[in-house]
PDB file of C-alpha atoms in Angstrom:
ATOM      1  CA  MET A   1       0.000   0.000   0.000  1.00  0.00           C
ATOM      2  CA  THR A   2       1.338   3.446  -0.923  1.00  0.00           C
ATOM      3  CA  PRO A   3       1.299   6.182   1.745  1.00  0.00           C
ATOM      4  CA  ALA A   4      -1.253   8.947   1.048  1.00  0.00           C
ATOM      5  CA  HIS A   5       1.387  11.668   0.778  1.00  0.00           C
ATOM      6  CA  ARG A   6       2.926   9.847  -2.162  1.00  0.00           C
ATOM      7  CA  LEU A   7      -0.399   9.789  -3.970  1.00  0.00           C
ATOM      8  CA  GLY A   8      -0.710  13.565  -3.838  1.00  0.00           C
ATOM      9  CA  GLU A   9      -3.669  13.447  -1.487  1.00  0.00           C
ATOM     10  CA  PRO A  10      -3.997  16.347   0.947  1.00  0.00           C
ATOM     11  CA  GLY A  11      -2.911  15.673   4.476  1.00  0.00           C
ATOM     12  CA  ALA A  12      -3.014  17.418   7.801  1.00  0.00           C
ATOM     13  CA  LEU A  13      -0.792  20.331   8.734  1.00  0.00           C
ATOM     14  CA  LEU A  14      -0.061  21.036  12.369  1.00  0.00           C
ATOM     15  CA  ALA A  15       1.110  24.558  13.172  1.00  0.00           C
ATOM     16  CA  ILE A  16       2.075  25.526  16.702  1.00  0.00           C
ATOM     17  CA  ILE A  17       2.045  29.187  17.644  1.00  0.00           C
ATOM     18  CA  SER A  18       3.852  29.684  20.918  1.00  0.00           C
ATOM     19  CA  GLY A  19       5.062  32.687  22.863  1.00  0.00           C
ATOM     20  CA  PRO A  20       4.757  34.579  26.115  1.00  0.00           C
ATOM     21  CA  SER A  21       1.636  36.460  27.116  1.00  0.00           C
ATOM     22  CA  GLY A  22       0.859  39.549  25.066  1.00  0.00           C
ATOM     23  CA  VAL A  23       2.903  38.831  21.925  1.00  0.00           C
ATOM     24  CA  GLY A  24      -0.081  38.442  19.575  1.00  0.00           C
ATOM     25  CA  LYS A  25      -0.773  34.725  19.263  1.00  0.00           C
ATOM     26  CA  ASP A  26      -4.545  35.282  19.167  1.00  0.00           C
ATOM     27  CA  THR A  27      -4.073  38.037  16.583  1.00  0.00           C
ATOM     28  CA  ILE A  28      -2.202  35.634  14.305  1.00  0.00           C
ATOM     29  CA  ILE A  29      -5.041  33.111  14.578  1.00  0.00           C
ATOM     30  CA  GLU A  30      -7.651  35.816  13.845  1.00  0.00           C
ATOM     31  CA  VAL A  31      -5.739  36.901  10.720  1.00  0.00           C
ATOM     32  CA  LEU A  32      -5.413  33.298   9.526  1.00  0.00           C
ATOM     33  CA  ARG A  33      -9.159  32.767   9.984  1.00  0.00           C
ATOM     34  CA  ALA A  34      -9.957  35.974   8.085  1.00  0.00           C
ATOM     35  CA  ARG A  35      -7.586  35.269   5.186  1.00  0.00           C
ATOM     36  CA  HIS A  36      -8.429  31.577   4.830  1.00  0.00           C
ATOM     37  CA  PRO A  37     -12.110  31.074   5.705  1.00  0.00           C
ATOM     38  CA  ASP A  38     -12.504  27.317   5.496  1.00  0.00           C
ATOM     39  CA  PRO A  39     -15.046  25.509   7.699  1.00  0.00           C
ATOM     40  CA  SER A  40     -12.909  22.365   7.646  1.00  0.00           C
ATOM     41  CA  ARG A  41      -9.956  24.204   9.235  1.00  0.00           C
ATOM     42  CA  ARG A  42      -9.679  23.863  13.007  1.00  0.00           C
ATOM     43  CA  PHE A  43      -7.996  26.146  15.505  1.00  0.00           C
ATOM     44  CA  VAL A  44      -7.346  25.086  19.081  1.00  0.00           C
ATOM     45  CA  VAL A  45      -6.134  27.493  21.733  1.00  0.00           C
ATOM     46  CA  THR A  46      -4.888  26.125  25.041  1.00  0.00           C
ATOM     47  CA  CYS A  47      -2.984  27.494  27.994  1.00  0.00           C
ATOM     48  CA  THR A  48      -1.357  25.962  31.030  1.00  0.00           C
TER      49      THR A  48
END
């Protein structure tokens, strides 16, 4: 069986936006949502 990435099928992309408080992480996510409105795209924001 050939892996999906070799067949040219789209796959998942994981992007991690990390930084200290107040540097604009939420702003980056808002801009990405505005520029690439796609209901299948998911954004998860967590903090510890």
